Coordinates of C-alpha atoms in Angstrom, one line a residue:
M97 CA -10.2 -57.6 55.8
R98 CA -10.0 -57.2 52.0
H99 CA -13.7 -57.1 51.6
S100 CA -13.9 -54.4 54.4
A101 CA -11.3 -52.2 52.6
F102 CA -13.1 -52.6 49.3
L103 CA -16.4 -51.5 50.8
L104 CA -14.8 -48.5 52.5
A105 CA -13.2 -47.4 49.2
C106 CA -16.5 -47.6 47.4
A107 CA -18.2 -45.6 50.1
V108 CA -15.6 -42.8 49.8
C109 CA -15.8 -42.7 46.0
G110 CA -19.6 -42.5 46.2
C111 CA -19.4 -39.5 48.6
F112 CA -17.1 -37.6 46.2
A113 CA -19.3 -38.5 43.2
T114 CA -22.4 -37.2 45.0
K115 CA -20.6 -34.0 45.9
A116 CA -19.4 -33.5 42.3
N117 CA -22.8 -34.1 40.8
A118 CA -24.3 -31.4 43.0
H119 CA -22.3 -28.8 41.0
V120 CA -23.4 -29.8 37.5
L121 CA -25.4 -27.0 35.8
L122 CA -27.7 -27.6 32.9
P123 CA -26.5 -26.1 29.7
T124 CA -28.1 -22.9 28.5
D125 CA -27.9 -20.6 25.5
N126 CA -26.7 -17.7 27.6
H127 CA -23.1 -18.0 28.8
Q128 CA -23.5 -15.0 31.1
E129 CA -26.3 -16.8 33.0
D130 CA -23.9 -19.8 33.3
L131 CA -21.3 -17.6 35.0
S132 CA -23.9 -16.1 37.3
S133 CA -25.2 -19.5 38.4
S134 CA -21.7 -20.7 39.1
S135 CA -20.9 -17.6 41.3
Q136 CA -23.9 -18.4 43.5
L137 CA -22.4 -21.8 44.4
T138 CA -18.9 -20.7 45.3
N139 CA -19.4 -21.6 48.9
L140 CA -19.8 -25.3 47.8
S141 CA -17.0 -25.3 45.2
T142 CA -13.4 -26.5 45.7
P143 CA -10.4 -24.1 45.4
A144 CA -9.5 -25.6 42.0
E145 CA -13.0 -24.9 40.7
D146 CA -12.9 -21.3 42.0
F147 CA -9.5 -20.8 40.2
F148 CA -10.8 -22.0 36.8
A149 CA -14.1 -20.1 37.1
S150 CA -12.2 -16.9 37.8
S151 CA -9.8 -17.5 34.9
A152 CA -12.7 -18.0 32.5
Q153 CA -14.3 -14.8 33.6
T154 CA -11.0 -12.9 33.2
S155 CA -10.5 -14.4 29.8
E156 CA -14.0 -13.3 28.7
K157 CA -13.4 -9.8 30.0
H158 CA -10.1 -9.2 28.2
R159 CA -11.2 -10.9 24.9
P160 CA -11.4 -8.2 22.1
E161 CA -14.9 -7.3 21.2
F162 CA -15.9 -8.5 17.7
K163 CA -17.4 -5.5 16.0
P164 CA -16.8 -5.7 12.2
T165 CA -17.3 -2.6 10.2
L166 CA -17.7 -2.1 6.4
N167 CA -17.1 1.1 4.5
L168 CA -17.7 1.3 0.8
G169 CA -16.2 3.8 -1.6
G170 CA -14.5 4.3 -4.9
C171 CA -12.8 6.7 -7.4
I172 CA -13.4 7.9 -10.9
I173 CA -11.0 9.9 -13.1
T174 CA -12.0 10.9 -16.6
Q175 CA -9.7 12.6 -19.1
Y176 CA -9.4 14.3 -22.5
S177 CA -5.9 14.7 -23.9
H178 CA -4.4 16.3 -27.0
T179 CA -0.9 16.1 -28.4
D180 CA 1.0 17.5 -31.4
R181 CA 3.5 14.6 -31.4
K182 CA 4.2 13.7 -35.0
D183 CA 4.2 9.9 -34.8
K184 CA 0.9 9.6 -33.0
A185 CA -2.0 8.1 -34.9
T186 CA -4.5 10.5 -33.3
D187 CA -4.1 14.0 -31.9
G188 CA -6.7 13.6 -29.1
S189 CA -8.8 11.2 -27.2
F190 CA -11.4 10.9 -24.4
N191 CA -10.5 8.4 -21.8
V192 CA -11.8 6.9 -18.6
R193 CA -8.5 6.7 -16.8
I194 CA -9.5 5.1 -13.5
V195 CA -12.6 3.5 -12.1
R196 CA -12.1 1.8 -8.7
A197 CA -14.4 0.2 -6.1
L198 CA -13.3 0.0 -2.5
A199 CA -14.4 -1.9 0.7
H200 CA -12.5 -1.4 3.9
G201 CA -13.0 -1.5 7.7
K202 CA -12.1 -3.2 10.9
V203 CA -12.7 -6.7 12.3
W204 CA -11.6 -5.6 15.8
N205 CA -10.4 -2.2 16.9
D206 CA -6.9 -2.8 15.9
V207 CA -7.3 -5.3 13.0
G208 CA -8.2 -3.8 9.6
Y209 CA -8.8 -5.0 6.1
R210 CA -8.9 -3.4 2.6
L211 CA -10.2 -4.7 -0.7
Q212 CA -9.9 -2.5 -3.8
L213 CA -10.9 -3.4 -7.4
E214 CA -9.8 -1.8 -10.6
L215 CA -12.7 -1.7 -13.1
S216 CA -11.4 0.3 -16.0
G217 CA -9.4 -0.8 -19.0
A218 CA -10.0 -3.3 -21.8
P219 CA -10.8 -6.8 -20.5
G220 CA -7.9 -9.2 -20.4
I221 CA -5.7 -11.3 -18.0
D222 CA -4.1 -8.3 -16.5
R223 CA -6.5 -5.6 -17.6
G224 CA -10.1 -4.6 -17.0
A225 CA -11.7 -5.7 -13.7
R226 CA -9.0 -7.0 -11.3
V227 CA -7.9 -6.9 -7.7
L228 CA -5.6 -4.1 -6.7
D229 CA -5.5 -4.3 -2.9
A230 CA -6.5 -7.3 -0.7
Y231 CA -4.9 -7.3 2.7
A232 CA -5.3 -7.4 6.5
E233 CA -3.2 -5.6 9.0
W234 CA -2.7 -5.3 12.7
T235 CA -2.3 -1.7 14.0
R236 CA -2.3 -2.1 17.8
F237 CA 1.3 -0.9 18.2
A238 CA 2.7 2.2 16.4
E239 CA 6.2 0.6 16.5
W240 CA 5.3 -2.5 14.5
Q241 CA 2.3 -3.1 12.3
P242 CA 2.3 -6.3 10.2
R243 CA 0.4 -6.5 6.9
L244 CA -0.3 -9.5 4.8
G245 CA -1.9 -9.8 1.3
Q246 CA -1.6 -7.7 -1.9
F247 CA -0.7 -4.0 -1.6
K248 CA 1.7 -1.3 -2.6
R249 CA 5.4 -2.2 -2.6
C250 CA 7.2 -0.1 0.0
F251 CA 9.5 1.6 -2.4
G252 CA 9.6 5.3 -3.0
F253 CA 7.6 8.3 -1.8
E254 CA 5.4 8.9 -4.9
N255 CA 4.3 5.3 -5.4
P256 CA 1.8 5.1 -2.5
I257 CA 0.1 8.5 -3.2
H258 CA -3.5 8.3 -4.4
P259 CA -3.7 9.4 -8.1
M260 CA -5.9 12.4 -7.1
N261 CA -3.3 13.6 -4.7
V262 CA -0.2 13.4 -6.9
G263 CA -0.7 17.0 -7.9
M264 CA 0.1 16.6 -11.5
G265 CA -2.1 14.7 -14.0
S266 CA 0.1 11.6 -13.8
F267 CA 2.9 10.0 -11.9
S268 CA 6.5 10.9 -12.9
Q269 CA 8.4 8.8 -15.4
M270 CA 10.7 7.5 -12.7
T271 CA 7.7 6.4 -10.5
Q272 CA 6.1 4.6 -13.5
R273 CA 9.2 2.8 -14.7
L274 CA 11.2 2.2 -11.5
Q275 CA 8.6 2.2 -8.7
S276 CA 6.7 -0.4 -10.7
I277 CA 3.5 1.5 -11.7
N278 CA 4.3 0.2 -15.2
D279 CA 7.7 -1.4 -14.6
R280 CA 10.5 -1.3 -17.2
I281 CA 11.4 -4.9 -16.6
G282 CA 8.4 -6.2 -18.6
E283 CA 6.1 -7.1 -15.7
H284 CA 2.4 -6.8 -16.3
V285 CA 0.8 -3.5 -15.2
S286 CA 0.6 -3.9 -11.4
N287 CA 0.1 -0.2 -10.3
G288 CA 3.1 -0.5 -7.9
R289 CA 1.7 -3.5 -6.1
D290 CA 2.7 -7.1 -5.3
I291 CA 1.7 -10.0 -3.0
G292 CA 3.6 -10.4 0.3
F293 CA 4.2 -9.6 3.9
Q294 CA 5.2 -6.2 5.3
M295 CA 6.2 -4.8 8.7
Q296 CA 6.2 -1.0 9.3
G297 CA 6.3 1.3 12.3
D298 CA 7.2 4.6 13.8
F299 CA 9.5 5.5 16.7
L300 CA 10.6 8.5 18.8
P301 CA 7.3 10.5 19.4
Q302 CA 7.7 14.3 19.4
A303 CA 6.0 17.0 21.3
D304 CA 3.5 17.8 18.5
G305 CA 2.4 14.2 18.2
H306 CA 4.3 13.1 15.1
R307 CA 7.1 10.5 15.3
L308 CA 10.7 11.2 14.2
L309 CA 11.6 7.8 12.6
H310 CA 9.7 5.5 10.3
Y311 CA 10.7 2.2 8.8
Q312 CA 9.0 -0.3 6.5
V313 CA 10.3 -3.6 5.1
G314 CA 8.5 -6.2 3.0
V315 CA 9.0 -9.6 1.4
Y316 CA 7.1 -10.1 -1.9
N317 CA 6.6 -12.7 -4.7
G318 CA 8.3 -10.4 -7.2
Q319 CA 5.7 -11.2 -10.0
G320 CA 3.3 -8.3 -9.5
T321 CA -0.4 -8.3 -8.7
N322 CA -2.6 -11.5 -8.8
H323 CA 0.4 -13.7 -9.8
M324 CA 2.0 -16.4 -7.7
D325 CA 5.7 -16.8 -7.3
I326 CA 7.2 -19.0 -10.0
D327 CA 10.9 -19.0 -9.0
K328 CA 12.8 -19.7 -5.8
H329 CA 13.4 -16.1 -4.8
K330 CA 11.5 -13.4 -2.9
D331 CA 11.9 -9.7 -3.4
L332 CA 13.2 -7.8 -0.3
I333 CA 12.1 -4.1 -0.3
G334 CA 12.6 -1.6 2.5
G335 CA 12.5 2.1 3.4
L336 CA 13.7 4.3 6.2
W337 CA 12.9 8.0 6.7
V338 CA 13.1 10.8 9.3
M339 CA 10.4 13.4 9.9
P340 CA 12.1 16.5 11.4
T341 CA 8.6 18.1 11.3
K342 CA 5.2 16.5 10.7
E343 CA 5.2 18.0 7.1
L344 CA 8.7 16.9 6.0
R345 CA 10.0 13.4 5.3
I346 CA 13.5 12.6 4.1
G347 CA 14.3 9.0 3.3
A348 CA 16.0 6.2 1.3
F349 CA 14.6 2.9 -0.1
G350 CA 16.2 -0.3 -1.4
W351 CA 15.0 -3.2 -3.5
N352 CA 16.7 -6.6 -4.2
G353 CA 14.9 -9.3 -6.1
Y354 CA 14.2 -11.2 -9.3
Y355 CA 11.4 -11.2 -11.9
T356 CA 10.8 -14.4 -13.9
N357 CA 9.5 -13.9 -17.4
E358 CA 6.2 -15.8 -17.4
K359 CA 6.3 -16.3 -21.2
N360 CA 9.8 -17.8 -20.8
P361 CA 10.2 -19.2 -17.2
T362 CA 13.9 -20.0 -17.8
E363 CA 14.6 -16.2 -18.0
S364 CA 15.1 -14.7 -14.5
L365 CA 15.9 -11.0 -14.4
R366 CA 17.7 -9.3 -11.5
R367 CA 16.1 -6.2 -10.0
V368 CA 18.3 -4.2 -7.8
R369 CA 17.3 -0.6 -7.1
Y370 CA 17.7 2.3 -4.7
D371 CA 15.7 5.5 -4.2
L372 CA 16.6 8.7 -2.4
G373 CA 14.1 11.6 -1.8
F374 CA 12.1 13.9 0.3
T375 CA 8.5 15.1 0.4
Y376 CA 6.9 18.2 2.1
E377 CA 3.2 18.5 2.4
G378 CA 1.8 21.7 3.9
A379 CA 0.1 24.7 2.3
V380 CA 3.0 24.4 -0.1
S381 CA 3.8 21.0 -1.6
A382 CA 7.3 19.9 -2.6
R383 CA 8.7 16.5 -3.6
A384 CA 11.8 15.2 -5.3
E385 CA 13.4 11.8 -5.8
Y386 CA 16.2 10.0 -7.6
A387 CA 16.1 6.3 -8.4
H388 CA 18.6 3.9 -10.0
S389 CA 18.1 0.4 -11.3
V390 CA 20.4 -2.5 -12.2
G391 CA 18.8 -5.4 -14.2
G392 CA 17.7 -6.2 -17.7
T393 CA 14.2 -6.4 -19.2
T394 CA 12.2 -9.0 -21.1
K395 CA 12.9 -7.1 -24.3
G396 CA 16.6 -6.8 -23.7
G397 CA 18.3 -3.5 -23.8
A398 CA 20.3 -1.6 -21.2
T399 CA 20.9 -3.1 -17.7
R400 CA 21.2 0.2 -15.9
S401 CA 18.5 2.9 -15.9
D402 CA 17.7 5.9 -13.7
G403 CA 15.3 8.8 -13.3
W404 CA 14.6 11.8 -11.2
Y405 CA 12.0 14.5 -10.7
A406 CA 11.3 17.7 -8.7
M407 CA 7.8 19.0 -8.1
L408 CA 6.5 22.2 -6.4
G409 CA 2.9 23.1 -5.7
V410 CA 1.9 26.6 -4.6
P411 CA -1.7 27.7 -3.6
V412 CA -3.2 30.9 -4.9
P413 CA -3.7 33.3 -1.9
Q414 CA -7.0 34.7 -3.2
C415 CA -8.4 31.2 -4.0
Q416 CA -7.3 28.5 -1.5
N417 CA -9.0 25.8 -3.7
L418 CA -6.7 26.6 -6.6
K419 CA -3.1 25.3 -6.6
F420 CA -0.5 25.5 -9.3
Y421 CA 2.1 22.7 -9.7
G422 CA 5.3 22.6 -11.7
R423 CA 7.5 19.6 -12.4
W424 CA 10.8 18.7 -13.9
D425 CA 10.7 15.0 -14.8
C426 CA 13.6 13.1 -16.3
Y427 CA 14.2 9.4 -17.2
R428 CA 17.0 7.4 -18.9
D429 CA 16.2 3.9 -19.9
D430 CA 20.0 3.5 -20.4
A431 CA 21.8 5.3 -17.5
T432 CA 25.1 5.3 -19.4
R433 CA 23.7 7.5 -22.3
W434 CA 22.6 11.1 -22.0
D435 CA 21.4 11.0 -25.6
G436 CA 18.5 8.8 -24.5
L437 CA 17.2 11.2 -21.9
V438 CA 13.5 12.0 -21.9
T439 CA 12.5 15.2 -20.1
N440 CA 9.0 16.4 -19.3
W441 CA 8.4 20.0 -18.3
G442 CA 5.0 20.0 -16.7
L443 CA 2.6 22.7 -15.4
T444 CA -0.8 22.0 -13.8
A445 CA -3.7 24.1 -12.5
N446 CA -5.5 22.0 -9.9
Y447 CA -8.9 23.2 -8.5
S448 CA -10.3 21.2 -5.6
L449 CA -13.9 21.1 -4.4
G450 CA -13.0 19.6 -1.0
K451 CA -10.8 16.6 -0.7
N452 CA -13.1 14.4 -2.8
Y453 CA -13.4 16.3 -6.1
N454 CA -10.9 18.0 -8.3
F455 CA -10.5 19.5 -11.8
Q456 CA -7.1 19.7 -13.5
V457 CA -5.7 21.2 -16.6
N458 CA -2.2 19.8 -17.3
Y459 CA 0.3 21.0 -19.9
T460 CA 3.5 19.0 -20.7
H461 CA 6.4 19.9 -23.0
T462 CA 8.5 16.8 -23.8
V463 CA 12.0 16.7 -25.1
D464 CA 12.8 13.1 -26.2
R465 CA 16.4 12.7 -27.3
N466 CA 15.6 9.2 -28.6
L467 CA 13.7 10.8 -31.5
S468 CA 14.8 13.2 -34.2
L469 CA 15.1 16.8 -33.4
R470 CA 11.8 17.7 -34.9
A471 CA 9.8 14.7 -33.6
G472 CA 11.4 14.8 -30.2
H473 CA 9.9 18.1 -29.2
Y474 CA 6.2 18.0 -28.7
N475 CA 3.4 19.2 -26.4
T476 CA 0.5 17.6 -24.6
I477 CA -2.5 19.1 -22.9
D478 CA -5.1 17.2 -21.0
V479 CA -8.1 17.9 -18.8
Q480 CA -9.0 15.6 -16.0
V481 CA -12.0 15.4 -13.6
G482 CA -11.7 13.2 -10.5
A483 CA -14.1 12.2 -7.8
R484 CA -13.9 10.0 -4.7
F485 CA -16.9 8.7 -2.8

């Protein structure tokens, strides 16, 4: 009886094995051909096989198409400046202010990347050729778009603007010192950037297509570009603004973090800041911000500083390519003292040949209360030519 049962079991297994082998397909280099061959044998397949074959086809159909793109570009800004400041060793100089190379594109339709190099400046650890931007971001949903890598800190309205679009020949003092273009804390020149992770998005779409509310929040090393974190803290930076119209943004920003002096790692400096402002960009351009900072510097000095500016740009009706800008630009490295105020009164004539070329003549009258009455009043004029490609 045992032998009969054993033989019966072997016979049943053999039948199933024979049926299974009838469905084996030889491998090929074309997966579409595999799917086609399988579909021709559906009348011989089991329900389980039909389910997995259908799932595989569905997965293949919904998988995002891999179509990487590559766009190359760059920017050059050259300059000649002259000043009558008494304590300057030279009264004028030619300068290649910016030379940048850019590569950007998409890996999939909603996954982008950006790599930007700075090529100008004297060679050195934090000068000369170096990485400015290197990040990837996912843009499928307007409400939340994550970004990872090295990029602009999400603090302030003026910091993210391209140098050719600022309007004036330079960023305001406040942007340079408190929005980390050239930070007062003593950090190496980082052009407003750091390494970290950021989430941003827009909510409440309006009838004309723009969205009413924007947020952005990021976690950063706190040490600036191309430098790893060397303390146990991360910088938290965020911003929130409303857009009553597509031209107008009104918002506030906050920054809470630490910077560790890399020449003296035992020195950790607090960096707590806030920024309030608005920007309007239409035929007329207008922008104003106030920022306040609490925290020392690697060179000592005051622990509270602040700055503000107001800028207005008006086109010439008879010449749409010509736009005049004026700016009131103030900064106090010690926010408790008015006798340390530095004020720049600026006037710019900006002539654009399309969006990729411009010619600027910039005049600035400076009143620096840190200097003597005679030395603290001086003038600067510079000419700049910029091109993007």
